[in-house]
Coordinates of C-alpha atoms and ligand atoms in Angstrom, one line a residue:
M1 CA -2.2 -1.0 -22.5
S2 CA -1.0 1.3 -19.3
Y3 CA -4.3 2.8 -17.5
L4 CA -2.1 5.6 -16.4
Q5 CA -2.5 5.9 -20.4
D6 CA -6.4 5.3 -20.6
T7 CA -7.0 7.7 -23.6
S8 CA -10.6 6.5 -23.9
A9 CA -13.4 8.7 -22.4
P10 CA -12.5 10.4 -18.8
R11 CA -14.6 8.6 -16.5
A12 CA -16.8 11.1 -13.8
Q13 CA -15.2 10.6 -9.9
T14 CA -17.6 8.7 -7.1
T15 CA -19.5 10.6 -5.0
I16 CA -20.2 10.6 -1.4
S17 CA -24.1 10.5 -2.3
Q18 CA -23.5 8.2 -5.3
L19 CA -21.7 6.3 -2.2
N20 CA -24.8 7.2 0.1
T21 CA -27.5 5.4 -2.8
M22 CA -25.3 1.9 -3.0
Y23 CA -25.7 2.2 1.2
Q24 CA -30.3 2.8 1.0
S25 CA -30.0 0.8 -2.2
G26 CA -28.2 -2.1 -0.1
E27 CA -25.7 -2.3 -2.5
K28 CA -22.2 -2.5 -0.4
I29 CA -19.3 -0.4 -1.1
A30 CA -15.9 -2.0 -1.9
F31 CA -13.3 -0.6 -0.7
L32 CA -9.5 -1.1 -0.9
T33 CA -5.8 0.5 0.3
A34 CA -4.0 1.9 -2.1
Y35 CA -0.4 3.4 -2.1
E36 CA 0.1 4.1 -5.9
A37 CA -0.6 5.5 -9.3
S38 CA -0.6 2.5 -10.8
F39 CA -1.7 0.1 -8.4
A40 CA -4.8 3.3 -7.9
A41 CA -5.2 3.2 -11.3
L42 CA -6.0 -0.5 -11.4
M43 CA -8.2 -0.8 -9.1
D44 CA -10.5 1.9 -10.3
H45 CA -11.0 -0.2 -13.5
A46 CA -11.6 -3.2 -11.7
G47 CA -14.3 -1.9 -10.2
V48 CA -13.6 -1.1 -7.1
D49 CA -15.9 2.2 -5.0
A50 CA -13.6 4.0 -3.2
I51 CA -10.0 4.0 -2.0
L52 CA -8.4 4.6 1.0
V53 CA -4.5 6.1 1.3
G54 CA -4.5 4.7 4.8
D55 CA -1.7 5.3 7.0
S56 CA -1.3 0.8 7.7
L57 CA 1.3 2.0 4.0
G58 CA 3.1 2.7 8.0
N59 CA 3.6 -1.2 7.5
V60 CA 3.1 -2.2 4.1
I61 CA 5.2 0.3 2.1
Q62 CA 8.5 2.2 4.9
G63 CA 8.4 -1.5 7.4
H64 CA 7.4 0.9 10.6
T65 CA 5.7 -2.2 13.4
S66 CA 2.9 -0.1 13.6
T67 CA 1.1 3.5 11.9
T68 CA 2.4 6.1 14.7
P69 CA 5.8 6.7 12.8
V70 CA 3.2 8.2 9.2
T71 CA 3.6 12.2 8.9
I72 CA 1.2 13.7 7.3
E73 CA 3.9 15.2 4.4
E74 CA 4.1 11.3 4.1
M75 CA 0.0 11.0 2.8
V76 CA 0.1 13.3 1.2
Y77 CA 3.0 12.2 -1.2
H78 CA 0.9 9.4 -1.5
V79 CA -2.6 10.5 -2.1
E80 CA -1.4 12.7 -4.8
C81 CA 0.5 9.2 -5.9
V82 CA -2.8 7.6 -6.4
A83 CA -4.7 10.7 -7.0
R84 CA -2.9 10.9 -10.1
G85 CA -3.2 6.9 -10.8
N86 CA -7.6 7.1 -10.1
Q87 CA -10.1 8.9 -12.3
S88 CA -13.1 8.0 -10.5
A89 CA -13.2 5.6 -7.5
F90 CA -14.7 7.7 -4.5
L91 CA -11.0 8.6 -2.5
M92 CA -10.5 8.5 0.8
A93 CA -6.7 9.7 3.0
D94 CA -6.1 8.1 6.8
M95 CA -5.6 11.8 9.2
P96 CA -2.0 10.2 10.3
F97 CA -1.5 9.8 14.2
A98 CA -0.5 13.0 15.9
S99 CA -2.8 14.7 13.3
Y100 CA -5.8 16.2 14.6
S101 CA -4.6 16.7 18.0
T102 CA -6.7 20.4 18.2
P103 CA -9.9 20.9 15.9
E104 CA -7.8 23.6 14.4
Q105 CA -4.5 21.1 14.2
A106 CA -6.9 18.6 12.4
M107 CA -8.9 21.0 10.3
D108 CA -4.7 22.0 9.3
N109 CA -3.9 18.9 8.5
A110 CA -7.0 17.7 6.3
A111 CA -7.0 20.9 3.7
H112 CA -3.9 19.1 2.9
L113 CA -5.2 15.4 2.1
M114 CA -8.0 17.1 -0.2
R115 CA -6.3 19.5 -1.6
A116 CA -4.5 16.2 -2.4
G117 CA -7.1 14.9 -4.0
A118 CA -8.4 13.2 -1.1
Q119 CA -13.1 13.5 -1.2
M120 CA -12.7 12.2 2.6
V121 CA -10.7 11.5 5.8
K122 CA -10.4 9.6 8.0
L123 CA -9.5 10.0 11.8
E124 CA -9.6 6.8 14.4
G125 CA -10.7 7.7 17.9
G126 CA -14.3 8.2 20.3
E127 CA -16.7 10.2 22.1
W128 CA -13.4 12.7 22.5
L129 CA -12.8 13.5 19.2
A130 CA -16.7 14.1 18.6
E131 CA -16.0 18.4 18.5
T132 CA -13.1 17.9 16.7
I133 CA -15.7 15.9 13.9
R134 CA -18.3 18.9 14.2
F135 CA -15.1 21.6 13.4
L136 CA -14.2 20.2 9.9
V137 CA -17.5 18.9 9.0
D138 CA -19.2 22.9 9.8
R139 CA -15.9 23.8 7.3
S140 CA -16.2 22.1 4.5
V141 CA -13.9 18.6 4.7
P142 CA -16.5 15.3 4.9
V143 CA -14.9 12.7 7.6
C144 CA -15.4 8.9 8.1
A145 CA -15.4 8.0 12.0
H146 CA -12.9 4.9 13.6
L147 CA -14.0 2.8 15.2
G148 CA -12.8 -0.4 17.4
L149 CA -9.0 -1.3 17.3
M150 CA -7.0 1.7 16.5
P151 CA -4.4 1.0 14.7
Q152 CA -3.2 4.6 16.1
S153 CA -3.4 3.5 19.0
V154 CA -1.2 0.2 19.7
H155 CA 0.6 1.4 22.7
T156 CA -2.2 1.9 24.9
L157 CA -4.1 -0.5 23.9
G158 CA -1.1 -3.5 24.1
G159 CA -1.5 -4.5 21.3
F160 CA -3.6 -5.7 17.8
K161 CA -6.4 -7.0 19.5
V162 CA -9.8 -7.5 18.6
Q163 CA -12.0 -5.0 19.8
G164 CA -16.1 -4.4 22.2
K165 CA -16.0 -8.7 23.3
S166 CA -17.7 -7.7 26.1
P167 CA -21.4 -6.1 27.1
E168 CA -20.1 -3.0 28.3
A169 CA -17.4 -2.4 25.2
A170 CA -19.6 -3.6 23.2
K171 CA -22.4 -1.3 24.7
K172 CA -19.6 1.5 24.4
L173 CA -18.7 1.4 21.2
I174 CA -22.7 1.6 20.3
A175 CA -22.8 5.4 21.7
E176 CA -19.4 6.1 20.6
A177 CA -21.1 6.0 17.2
K178 CA -24.5 7.9 17.6
L179 CA -22.3 10.1 18.8
L180 CA -19.9 10.4 16.1
Q181 CA -22.2 10.4 13.7
D182 CA -24.6 13.7 15.5
A183 CA -20.8 15.0 15.1
G184 CA -21.0 14.7 11.5
A185 CA -19.3 11.8 10.7
Q186 CA -20.7 10.3 6.8
M187 CA -19.7 7.3 7.8
L188 CA -18.3 4.8 10.3
L189 CA -15.0 2.0 9.7
L190 CA -14.5 -0.9 11.9
E191 CA -12.1 -2.2 13.0
A192 CA -11.4 -6.0 14.2
I193 CA -15.4 -5.8 15.7
P194 CA -17.6 -8.7 16.0
S195 CA -19.7 -9.5 13.5
D196 CA -22.4 -9.6 15.8
L197 CA -21.6 -5.9 17.1
G198 CA -20.7 -4.9 13.7
K199 CA -24.6 -5.7 13.2
Q200 CA -26.0 -3.7 16.4
V201 CA -23.9 -0.8 14.3
T202 CA -25.0 -0.6 11.2
Q203 CA -28.3 -0.7 12.2
A204 CA -28.4 1.7 14.7
I205 CA -26.7 4.3 12.6
Q206 CA -28.4 5.3 9.2
I207 CA -24.4 6.5 8.0
P208 CA -23.0 3.4 5.6
T209 CA -20.2 1.1 8.0
I210 CA -17.1 -0.4 6.0
G211 CA -15.8 -2.8 8.2
I212 CA -12.3 -4.4 8.4
G213 CA -12.9 -8.5 9.9
A214 CA -16.9 -6.2 11.1
G215 CA -18.2 -8.8 9.5
P216 CA -20.8 -9.2 6.8
D217 CA -23.0 -7.0 8.0
C218 CA -21.3 -3.7 7.2
S219 CA -22.6 -1.8 3.7
G220 CA -19.0 -2.1 3.0
Q221 CA -15.4 -3.9 3.1
V222 CA -12.5 -2.2 3.0
L223 CA -9.3 -4.7 3.0
V224 CA -5.2 -3.7 3.0
M225 CA -3.7 -3.8 -0.8
H226 CA -1.3 -6.0 0.1
D227 CA -2.7 -8.1 2.6
M228 CA -5.5 -9.1 -0.4
L229 CA -2.5 -10.0 -2.9
G230 CA -0.8 -11.8 0.4
A231 CA 2.1 -9.2 -0.9
F232 CA 2.7 -9.0 3.1
P233 CA 5.4 -10.7 4.8
G234 CA 4.9 -10.0 7.9
R235 CA 1.7 -11.7 10.2
T236 CA -1.7 -12.0 7.8
P237 CA -4.8 -10.9 10.4
K238 CA -7.9 -14.1 10.4
F239 CA -10.0 -11.3 8.4
V240 CA -7.8 -11.5 5.5
K241 CA -8.3 -13.5 2.2
N242 CA -5.9 -13.9 -0.4
F243 CA -7.4 -13.2 -3.5
L244 CA -4.9 -13.8 -6.1
E245 CA -4.8 -17.0 -5.1
G246 CA -6.8 -19.3 -7.8
Q247 CA -6.6 -16.1 -10.1
G248 CA -3.9 -15.4 -12.7
S249 CA -3.2 -11.8 -12.2
I250 CA -4.1 -8.6 -9.6
E251 CA -6.6 -7.5 -11.8
G252 CA -8.1 -10.6 -11.5
A253 CA -7.8 -10.3 -7.9
I254 CA -9.1 -6.8 -7.8
K255 CA -12.4 -8.0 -9.3
A256 CA -12.4 -10.9 -7.6
Y257 CA -12.9 -9.1 -4.2
V258 CA -14.9 -6.1 -5.4
K259 CA -17.9 -9.6 -6.9
E260 CA -17.7 -11.5 -3.4
V261 CA -17.9 -7.9 -1.4
K262 CA -21.3 -6.9 -3.6
A263 CA -22.7 -10.4 -3.3
G264 CA -22.2 -11.2 1.1
T265 CA -20.0 -13.4 0.1
F266 CA -17.7 -12.2 1.3
P267 CA -16.6 -11.4 4.8
A268 CA -16.7 -16.0 5.2
P269 CA -17.6 -17.4 8.9
E270 CA -13.5 -18.2 8.9
H271 CA -13.2 -14.3 8.6
C272 CA -15.1 -13.8 11.3
F273 CA -14.5 -12.8 14.7
K274 CA -17.0 -13.8 17.8
S275 CA -18.1 -12.4 21.3
Ligands
KIV1 O1 -4.6 2.1 7.4 C1 -5.8 2.0 7.0 O2 -5.4 0.7 5.9 C2 -7.0 1.5 8.2 C3 -7.3 0.1 7.6 C4 -8.4 -0.4 8.4 C5 -8.4 0.0 6.4 O3 -6.9 2.3 8.6

């Protein structure tokens, strides 16, 4: 059966309230990235709680070496594709590089992503972003903030490096997490930071943290689809596990990922960074 022609009873789309209930009960949230309808349908059927249409599509779909070339028009196109394939998973979309430089520009572009089917938008940045987050949230745009390694800042960071390793950097990251939460962010993605810092941030705020290379104590996990299927020809980051290995199918790999996230067995120590 093709999942895209699924004739079974329609399933309701997961809401932010349902993700919050999972967070409050301690159930881990399993996110994956997707960029098109067929994989979105497969993930939805395999039980992922949430799909992120990431600007990582710049790397894995378009073949760029960073996410900075990705445009809002390209993001809208991929969100529309994913929204057609997905039925019940929560749907988040990345705001691409330079699409949220002012609050007004952010609102305009977030509206395009939400009209395409996104239920929440994700923005990379620390203290400077608080005003924009407040502006969006006041206008009914749910926001996920993104701290730690922020790939859109690769050229200012000087490469893809683990963040928050020094006591000062860790302190700053915790302060920014609280500030962005207070500005109205309803979720926080943490990328490539030491596991103990992932745990401290998760304990310091009252919104779910979604980790990618941020240790097992985050409220949920996310991986780039191509990475977890071993389908990306580039360098494999330490935080990636190939879930297709030992599974007979892509659906099996996605189910194995969801099971390990829920059980708290992924990420294992070998996928984690130390201070
Ligand atoms: O663009 C993306 O895929 C991301 C990752 C951190 C999951 O933001």
